[in-house]
Coordinates of C-alpha atoms (C1' of nucleotides) in Angstrom, one line a residue:
Chain A
L686 CA -68.2 104.5 141.2
P687 CA -70.2 107.2 139.5
T688 CA -69.0 108.7 136.3
P689 CA -69.2 112.5 136.3
A690 CA -72.2 113.8 134.4
K691 CA -71.3 115.3 131.0
T692 CA -74.6 117.2 130.7
S693 CA -77.7 118.1 132.7
P694 CA -81.4 118.7 132.2
P695 CA -81.1 122.5 132.0
E696 CA -78.3 122.2 129.4
L697 CA -80.3 119.7 127.4
V698 CA -83.3 122.0 127.5
E699 CA -81.2 124.9 126.3
I700 CA -79.8 122.9 123.4
A701 CA -83.3 121.7 122.5
R702 CA -84.5 125.3 122.4
Q703 CA -81.6 126.3 120.1
L704 CA -82.4 123.4 117.8
L705 CA -86.1 124.3 117.9
D706 CA -85.4 127.9 116.9
A707 CA -83.0 126.9 114.1
S708 CA -85.0 124.1 112.5
G709 CA -88.4 123.5 114.1
V710 CA -89.9 120.7 116.2
E711 CA -89.4 117.9 113.7
F712 CA -85.6 118.4 113.8
L713 CA -85.7 118.4 117.6
S714 CA -84.6 114.8 117.9
V715 CA -83.2 112.9 120.8
S716 CA -80.1 112.1 118.7
A717 CA -79.5 115.7 117.7
V718 CA -79.8 117.1 121.2
A719 CA -77.6 114.3 122.6
Q720 CA -75.0 114.9 119.9
R721 CA -74.8 118.7 120.6
A722 CA -74.5 117.9 124.3
G723 CA -71.4 115.7 123.5
V724 CA -73.1 112.6 124.6
K725 CA -74.7 109.5 123.0
A726 CA -78.4 109.3 122.5
P727 CA -79.1 106.6 125.2
S728 CA -77.6 108.9 127.8
L729 CA -80.4 111.4 127.4
Y730 CA -82.7 108.9 129.0
K731 CA -80.8 109.3 132.3
H732 CA -82.0 113.0 132.3
F733 CA -85.5 112.7 130.7
A734 CA -87.9 109.8 130.7
D735 CA -88.4 110.1 126.9
R736 CA -88.6 112.6 124.1
A737 CA -92.0 113.7 125.2
A738 CA -90.6 114.7 128.6
L739 CA -87.9 116.7 127.0
L740 CA -90.4 118.5 124.8
R741 CA -92.6 119.2 127.9
A742 CA -89.6 120.7 129.7
V743 CA -89.0 123.0 126.7
E744 CA -92.6 123.9 126.6
L745 CA -92.6 124.9 130.2
S746 CA -89.6 127.1 129.7
I747 CA -91.3 128.8 126.7
L748 CA -94.5 129.4 128.7
A749 CA -92.4 131.0 131.4
D750 CA -90.8 133.3 128.8
L751 CA -94.2 134.1 127.3
E752 CA -95.5 135.2 130.7
A753 CA -92.4 137.3 131.3
S754 CA -92.7 138.9 127.9
L755 CA -96.4 139.7 128.4
R756 CA -95.7 141.3 131.8
A757 CA -92.8 143.3 130.5
G758 CA -94.8 144.6 127.6
M759 CA -98.0 145.3 129.5
R760 CA -97.5 149.1 130.0
G761 CA -100.2 151.7 130.1
A762 CA -102.2 154.1 132.3
T763 CA -105.5 152.1 132.3
P764 CA -106.4 148.4 132.4
K765 CA -107.7 148.7 128.8
A766 CA -104.4 150.3 127.6
R767 CA -102.5 147.5 129.3
L768 CA -104.6 144.9 127.6
H769 CA -103.9 146.7 124.3
A770 CA -100.1 146.5 125.0
L771 CA -100.4 142.9 126.1
G772 CA -102.0 142.1 122.7
H773 CA -99.1 143.6 120.9
A774 CA -96.6 141.9 123.2
Y775 CA -98.3 138.5 122.5
R776 CA -98.0 139.0 118.8
A777 CA -94.4 140.2 119.1
F778 CA -93.5 137.1 121.0
A779 CA -95.1 134.7 118.5
T780 CA -93.7 136.4 115.4
T781 CA -90.2 136.8 116.9
H782 CA -90.1 133.1 117.9
P783 CA -92.5 131.3 115.6
Q784 CA -91.0 127.8 116.3
R785 CA -91.3 128.3 120.0
Y786 CA -94.9 129.5 119.7
A787 CA -95.8 126.6 117.4
L788 CA -94.6 124.2 120.0
L789 CA -97.1 125.5 122.6
Y790 CA -100.0 124.6 120.4
R791 CA -99.0 121.2 119.2
Q792 CA -101.7 118.6 119.4
D793 CA -102.8 117.6 122.9
A794 CA -100.2 119.8 124.5
M795 CA -102.6 120.9 127.3
V796 CA -103.4 117.4 128.3
D797 CA -100.3 117.4 130.5
P798 CA -101.2 119.0 133.9
Q799 CA -97.9 120.7 134.3
V800 CA -98.2 122.3 130.9
A801 CA -101.8 123.3 131.6
A802 CA -100.8 124.9 134.9
A803 CA -98.0 126.9 133.2
A804 CA -100.4 128.0 130.5
A805 CA -102.8 129.2 133.2
V806 CA -99.9 131.2 134.7
A807 CA -99.1 132.7 131.3
A808 CA -102.8 133.8 131.0
E809 CA -102.8 135.5 134.4
P810 CA -101.6 138.9 133.3
M811 CA -104.6 139.1 130.9
F812 CA -107.1 138.0 133.6
E813 CA -105.7 140.5 136.1
Q814 CA -106.3 143.4 133.7
L815 CA -109.7 142.2 132.5
K816 CA -110.8 142.1 136.2
A817 CA -109.3 145.5 136.7
C818 CA -111.6 146.8 134.0
G819 CA -114.5 146.6 136.5
L820 CA -116.9 144.6 134.3
E821 CA -119.4 142.0 135.6
E822 CA -117.8 138.8 136.8
R823 CA -119.7 136.7 134.3
R824 CA -118.4 138.6 131.4
V825 CA -114.7 138.1 132.3
L826 CA -114.3 134.5 131.1
P827 CA -116.1 134.9 127.7
L828 CA -114.1 138.1 127.0
A829 CA -110.8 136.4 128.0
R830 CA -111.7 133.6 125.6
M831 CA -112.5 135.9 122.8
L832 CA -109.3 137.8 123.3
T833 CA -107.1 134.7 123.4
A834 CA -108.9 133.1 120.5
F835 CA -108.3 136.2 118.4
M836 CA -104.7 136.7 119.4
H837 CA -103.8 133.0 119.0
G838 CA -105.8 132.7 115.8
F839 CA -104.3 135.8 114.3
V840 CA -100.6 135.0 115.0
S841 CA -100.9 131.4 114.1
M842 CA -102.4 132.3 110.7
E843 CA -99.7 134.9 110.4
I844 CA -97.0 132.3 111.1
A845 CA -98.6 129.8 108.8
R846 CA -98.5 132.5 106.1
A847 CA -102.2 132.2 105.7
F848 CA -102.8 135.9 105.1
R849 CA -102.3 135.9 101.4
F850 CA -104.4 138.7 100.0
G851 CA -102.1 141.6 100.7
G852 CA -103.1 144.6 102.8
S853 CA -101.5 145.6 106.1
I854 CA -101.3 142.7 108.6
D855 CA -100.4 145.3 111.3
E856 CA -103.5 147.2 110.7
A857 CA -105.7 144.1 110.6
F858 CA -104.3 143.1 114.0
E859 CA -104.7 146.6 115.5
D860 CA -108.3 146.8 114.1
G861 CA -109.3 143.4 115.5
L862 CA -107.7 144.1 118.9
S863 CA -109.4 147.5 119.2
T864 CA -112.7 146.1 118.3
I865 CA -112.5 143.5 121.0
L866 CA -111.3 146.0 123.6
T867 CA -114.1 148.3 122.7
A868 CA -116.6 145.5 123.4
I869 CA -115.4 145.6 127.0
G870 CA -117.3 148.9 127.4
Chain B
L1145 CA -96.1 94.1 80.1
P1146 CA -97.9 96.3 82.8
T1147 CA -99.1 94.7 86.0
P1148 CA -102.6 95.8 86.9
A1149 CA -102.7 98.5 89.5
K1150 CA -103.8 97.2 93.0
T1151 CA -104.6 100.7 94.1
S1152 CA -105.0 104.3 93.0
P1153 CA -104.4 107.9 94.2
P1154 CA -108.0 108.4 95.2
E1155 CA -108.1 105.2 97.1
L1156 CA -104.9 106.0 98.9
V1157 CA -106.2 109.4 99.9
E1158 CA -109.4 107.8 101.2
I1159 CA -107.3 105.4 103.3
A1160 CA -105.1 108.2 104.5
R1161 CA -108.2 110.2 105.6
Q1162 CA -109.5 107.2 107.6
L1163 CA -106.1 106.7 109.3
L1164 CA -106.0 110.4 110.0
D1165 CA -109.5 110.4 111.7
A1166 CA -108.6 107.3 113.6
S1167 CA -105.2 108.2 115.0
G1168 CA -103.9 111.6 113.9
V1169 CA -101.2 112.9 111.5
E1170 CA -98.3 111.2 113.2
F1171 CA -99.8 107.7 112.5
L1172 CA -100.4 108.6 108.9
S1173 CA -97.3 106.9 107.7
V1174 CA -96.5 105.7 104.2
S1175 CA -96.2 102.1 105.5
A1176 CA -99.6 102.2 107.2
V1177 CA -101.4 103.6 104.2
A1178 CA -99.7 101.1 101.8
Q1179 CA -100.5 98.2 104.1
R1180 CA -104.2 99.1 104.2
A1181 CA -104.2 99.4 100.4
G1182 CA -102.9 95.8 100.2
V1183 CA -99.6 97.0 98.8
K1184 CA -96.0 97.3 99.9
A1185 CA -94.6 100.7 101.0
P1186 CA -92.4 101.3 97.9
S1187 CA -95.4 101.0 95.6
L1188 CA -96.9 104.1 97.0
Y1189 CA -94.2 106.1 95.3
K1190 CA -95.7 105.2 91.9
H1191 CA -98.8 107.2 92.9
F1192 CA -97.3 110.0 95.0
A1193 CA -93.9 111.6 94.8
D1194 CA -93.4 111.3 98.6
R1195 CA -95.3 111.4 101.9
A1196 CA -95.6 115.2 101.6
A1197 CA -97.4 114.9 98.3
L1198 CA -99.8 112.4 99.9
L1199 CA -100.5 114.7 102.8
R1200 CA -101.0 117.6 100.4
A1201 CA -103.7 115.5 98.5
V1202 CA -105.4 114.8 101.8
E1203 CA -105.3 118.5 102.7
L1204 CA -106.8 119.5 99.4
S1205 CA -109.7 117.1 99.9
I1206 CA -110.3 118.4 103.4
L1207 CA -110.3 122.0 102.2
A1208 CA -112.9 121.0 99.6
D1209 CA -115.0 119.4 102.3
L1210 CA -114.7 122.5 104.5
E1211 CA -115.9 124.8 101.7
A1212 CA -118.9 122.5 101.1
S1213 CA -119.7 122.4 104.8
L1214 CA -119.6 126.2 105.0
R1215 CA -121.8 126.6 102.0
A1216 CA -124.2 124.0 103.2
G1217 CA -124.4 125.6 106.7
M1218 CA -124.6 129.2 105.5
R1219 CA -128.4 129.7 105.7
G1220 CA -130.1 132.9 106.8
A1221 CA -132.1 135.8 105.5
T1222 CA -129.4 138.5 105.6
P1223 CA -125.7 138.5 104.9
K1224 CA -125.0 139.0 108.5
A1225 CA -127.2 136.0 109.5
R1226 CA -125.4 133.9 106.9
L1227 CA -122.1 134.9 108.4
H1228 CA -123.4 133.9 111.8
A1229 CA -124.4 130.5 110.4
L1230 CA -121.1 130.2 108.7
G1231 CA -119.3 130.7 112.0
H1232 CA -121.2 127.9 113.6
A1233 CA -120.6 125.7 110.6
Y1234 CA -116.9 126.4 110.8
R1235 CA -116.8 125.4 114.4
A1236 CA -118.9 122.3 113.8
F1237 CA -116.6 121.1 111.1
A1238 CA -113.5 121.6 113.3
T1239 CA -114.9 120.0 116.4
T1240 CA -116.5 117.1 114.4
H1241 CA -113.2 116.3 112.6
P1242 CA -110.4 117.6 114.9
Q1243 CA -107.7 115.6 113.2
R1244 CA -108.7 116.8 109.7
Y1245 CA -108.8 120.4 111.0
A1246 CA -105.4 120.1 112.6
L1247 CA -103.9 118.9 109.3
L1248 CA -105.0 122.2 107.7
Y1249 CA -102.9 124.3 110.0
R1250 CA -99.8 122.3 110.3
Q1251 CA -96.6 124.2 109.9
D1252 CA -95.9 125.8 106.5
A1253 CA -99.0 124.2 105.0
M1254 CA -99.9 127.4 103.1
V1255 CA -96.4 127.5 101.4
D1256 CA -97.7 125.1 98.8
P1257 CA -99.5 127.1 96.0
Q1258 CA -102.1 124.4 95.4
V1259 CA -103.0 124.3 99.1
A1260 CA -103.0 128.1 99.3
A1261 CA -105.4 128.2 96.3
A1262 CA -107.7 125.7 97.9
A1263 CA -107.7 127.6 101.2
A1264 CA -108.6 130.8 99.2
V1265 CA -111.6 128.9 97.7
A1266 CA -112.7 127.7 101.2
A1267 CA -112.6 131.4 102.3
E1268 CA -114.8 132.6 99.4
P1269 CA -118.2 132.0 101.1
M1270 CA -117.1 134.3 103.9
F1271 CA -115.9 137.0 101.5
E1272 CA -119.0 136.8 99.5
Q1273 CA -121.2 137.5 102.5
L1274 CA -118.9 140.2 103.9
K1275 CA -119.1 142.1 100.6
A1276 CA -122.9 141.6 100.5
C1277 CA -123.0 143.5 103.8
G1278 CA -122.4 146.6 101.9
L1279 CA -119.5 148.0 103.9
E1280 CA -116.6 150.0 102.5
E1281 CA -114.2 148.0 100.4
R1282 CA -111.2 148.8 102.7
R1283 CA -113.0 147.3 105.7
V1284 CA -113.6 143.9 104.1
L1285 CA -110.1 142.5 104.4
P1286 CA -109.5 143.5 108.0
L1287 CA -112.9 142.2 109.0
A1288 CA -112.3 138.9 107.2
R1289 CA -109.1 138.5 109.0
M1290 CA -110.6 139.3 112.4
L1291 CA -113.4 136.8 111.7
T1292 CA -111.1 134.0 110.5
A1293 CA -108.6 134.7 113.3
F1294 CA -111.3 134.4 115.9
M1295 CA -112.9 131.3 114.4
H1296 CA -109.6 129.5 113.9
G1297 CA -108.2 130.6 117.2
F1298 CA -111.3 129.5 119.1
V1299 CA -111.7 126.1 117.6
S1300 CA -108.0 125.3 117.7
M1301 CA -107.9 126.2 121.4
E1302 CA -111.0 124.1 121.9
I1303 CA -109.5 121.1 120.1
A1304 CA -106.3 121.5 122.1
R1305 CA -108.4 121.5 125.3
A1306 CA -106.9 124.9 126.2
F1307 CA -110.2 126.1 127.7
R1308 CA -109.7 124.9 131.2
F1309 CA -111.6 127.2 133.5
G1310 CA -115.1 125.8 133.1
G1311 CA -117.9 128.0 131.9
S1312 CA -119.9 127.5 128.7
I1313 CA -117.7 127.1 125.6
D1314 CA -120.8 127.4 123.4
E1315 CA -121.7 130.7 125.0
A1316 CA -118.2 132.0 124.7
F1317 CA -118.1 131.2 120.9
E1318 CA -121.6 132.8 120.4
D1319 CA -120.6 135.9 122.3
G1320 CA -117.4 136.4 120.4
L1321 CA -118.9 135.8 117.0
S1322 CA -121.8 138.2 117.8
T1323 CA -119.4 140.9 119.0
I1324 CA -117.4 140.7 115.7
L1325 CA -120.6 140.7 113.5
T1326 CA -121.9 143.7 115.5
A1327 CA -118.7 145.5 114.6
I1328 CA -119.7 145.2 110.9
G1329 CA -122.3 147.8 111.6
Chain C
dA267 C1' -96.8 100.3 84.1
dC268 C1' -97.0 98.9 88.5
dC269 C1' -95.3 95.8 92.3
dT270 C1' -91.7 93.7 95.1
dG271 C1' -87.6 92.6 98.2
dA272 C1' -83.5 94.3 99.7
dA273 C1' -81.0 98.0 101.2
dC274 C1' -79.9 102.7 103.3
dA275 C1' -79.9 106.2 106.6
dC276 C1' -82.5 107.6 110.0
dC277 C1' -85.7 107.5 114.2
dG278 C1' -86.9 106.5 119.6
dT279 C1' -86.0 103.3 123.0
dT280 C1' -84.1 99.3 125.9
dC281 C1' -80.5 97.0 128.2
dA282 C1' -76.5 94.8 129.6
dA283 C1' -71.8 96.1 130.3
dG284 C1' -68.5 99.4 131.4
dT285 C1' -66.3 103.1 134.7
Chain D
dA709 C1' -74.6 107.4 139.0
dC710 C1' -74.0 108.3 134.5
dC711 C1' -72.1 106.8 129.9
dT712 C1' -71.7 103.5 126.0
dG713 C1' -72.3 100.0 122.1
dA714 C1' -75.3 96.9 120.4
dA715 C1' -79.7 95.8 119.4
dC716 C1' -84.8 96.3 118.2
dA717 C1' -88.7 97.9 115.9
dC718 C1' -89.8 101.4 113.3
dC719 C1' -89.6 105.4 109.7
dG720 C1' -89.2 107.5 104.5
dT721 C1' -87.0 106.6 100.4
dT722 C1' -84.3 104.4 96.5
dC723 C1' -83.5 101.0 93.2
dA724 C1' -82.7 97.0 90.6
dA725 C1' -85.4 93.1 89.5
dG726 C1' -89.6 90.9 88.6
dT727 C1' -94.3 90.5 85.8

DNA sequence: ACCTGAACACCGTTCAAGT
DNA sequence: ACCTGAACACCGTTCAAGT
């Protein structure tokens, strides 16, 4: 006869997210998650195939949060204004939850099709506004790539504390973002 | 009486670099490096304080290589042309040695003062050319940050295979780089 | 002065045995 | 159907003992 489940995939993902925020990916161990769920490590394998599958589930939930944050922050009267707001929402998400953000860009993350699909969904708000700017179709993709490259590069350097020469980080982000949006025309 | 050393820090760093290129950071274990050096794992602690110290030494050697690659690639008649060439040299370094590049931006890498200093040295070529462009002093730092954010963001997304909508990656990089260099004025 | 084997506390993972 | 203890192969690291 079945023993009642002491935990569940959603609960394990939630615990994993808390561990991630508190200590980073390297402390997000199967043992630690199982322990906080009140269960022994081997039991986790009844809910997830392996540690990678658990990380993937966490990643998917973070990408969903990112998309929601971008949509919520994307206010403004014009497409360009909304892209500007989206840029700041992106940076706010990454700097508020650096560990979550770092998980998204761990090595080979996008190789998994589910994760790649979720990342594409998170990129949709930006594509929608870029298209609404009314620029030529062939300019949309390069501009999207320039914008995401800048946003990701900036916040990941900020998180890594790679900006070490003083000066205003806020201004540098604002300047860079404005320059790119100006290039839209 | 002393036993002759079977290995040395430089040799261990070289072995670590080969392991890194072959399989990535996670396979860069103390045991694996020691084994390839023909020595048992505990012996490595006579040459490096711990695994982190070994990784740091590898990181320093990679940052030195990066600076050399940037300087070697930075040809051109004008400062702006040289910045353009530097951008392409940066991307070439990252895409040719993705594992080495990924090591540079691992979490909290820049917290170590030696690594931060080496990163600053690697950034010098770019600063030299930006200053040679003759723009106002207060514009140098924001522009440097925009340029590095774009370059790092672009190549790290490229390495992570995050560009999944087709189109020319080469063109997107060239477009983005040109847009930023145009903003210099 | 460097190398070694043994040991410790940790991983992720498997599996047979419980209920 | 899920949970468990025991086991396996791995980590990084320490340390006393060799030479």
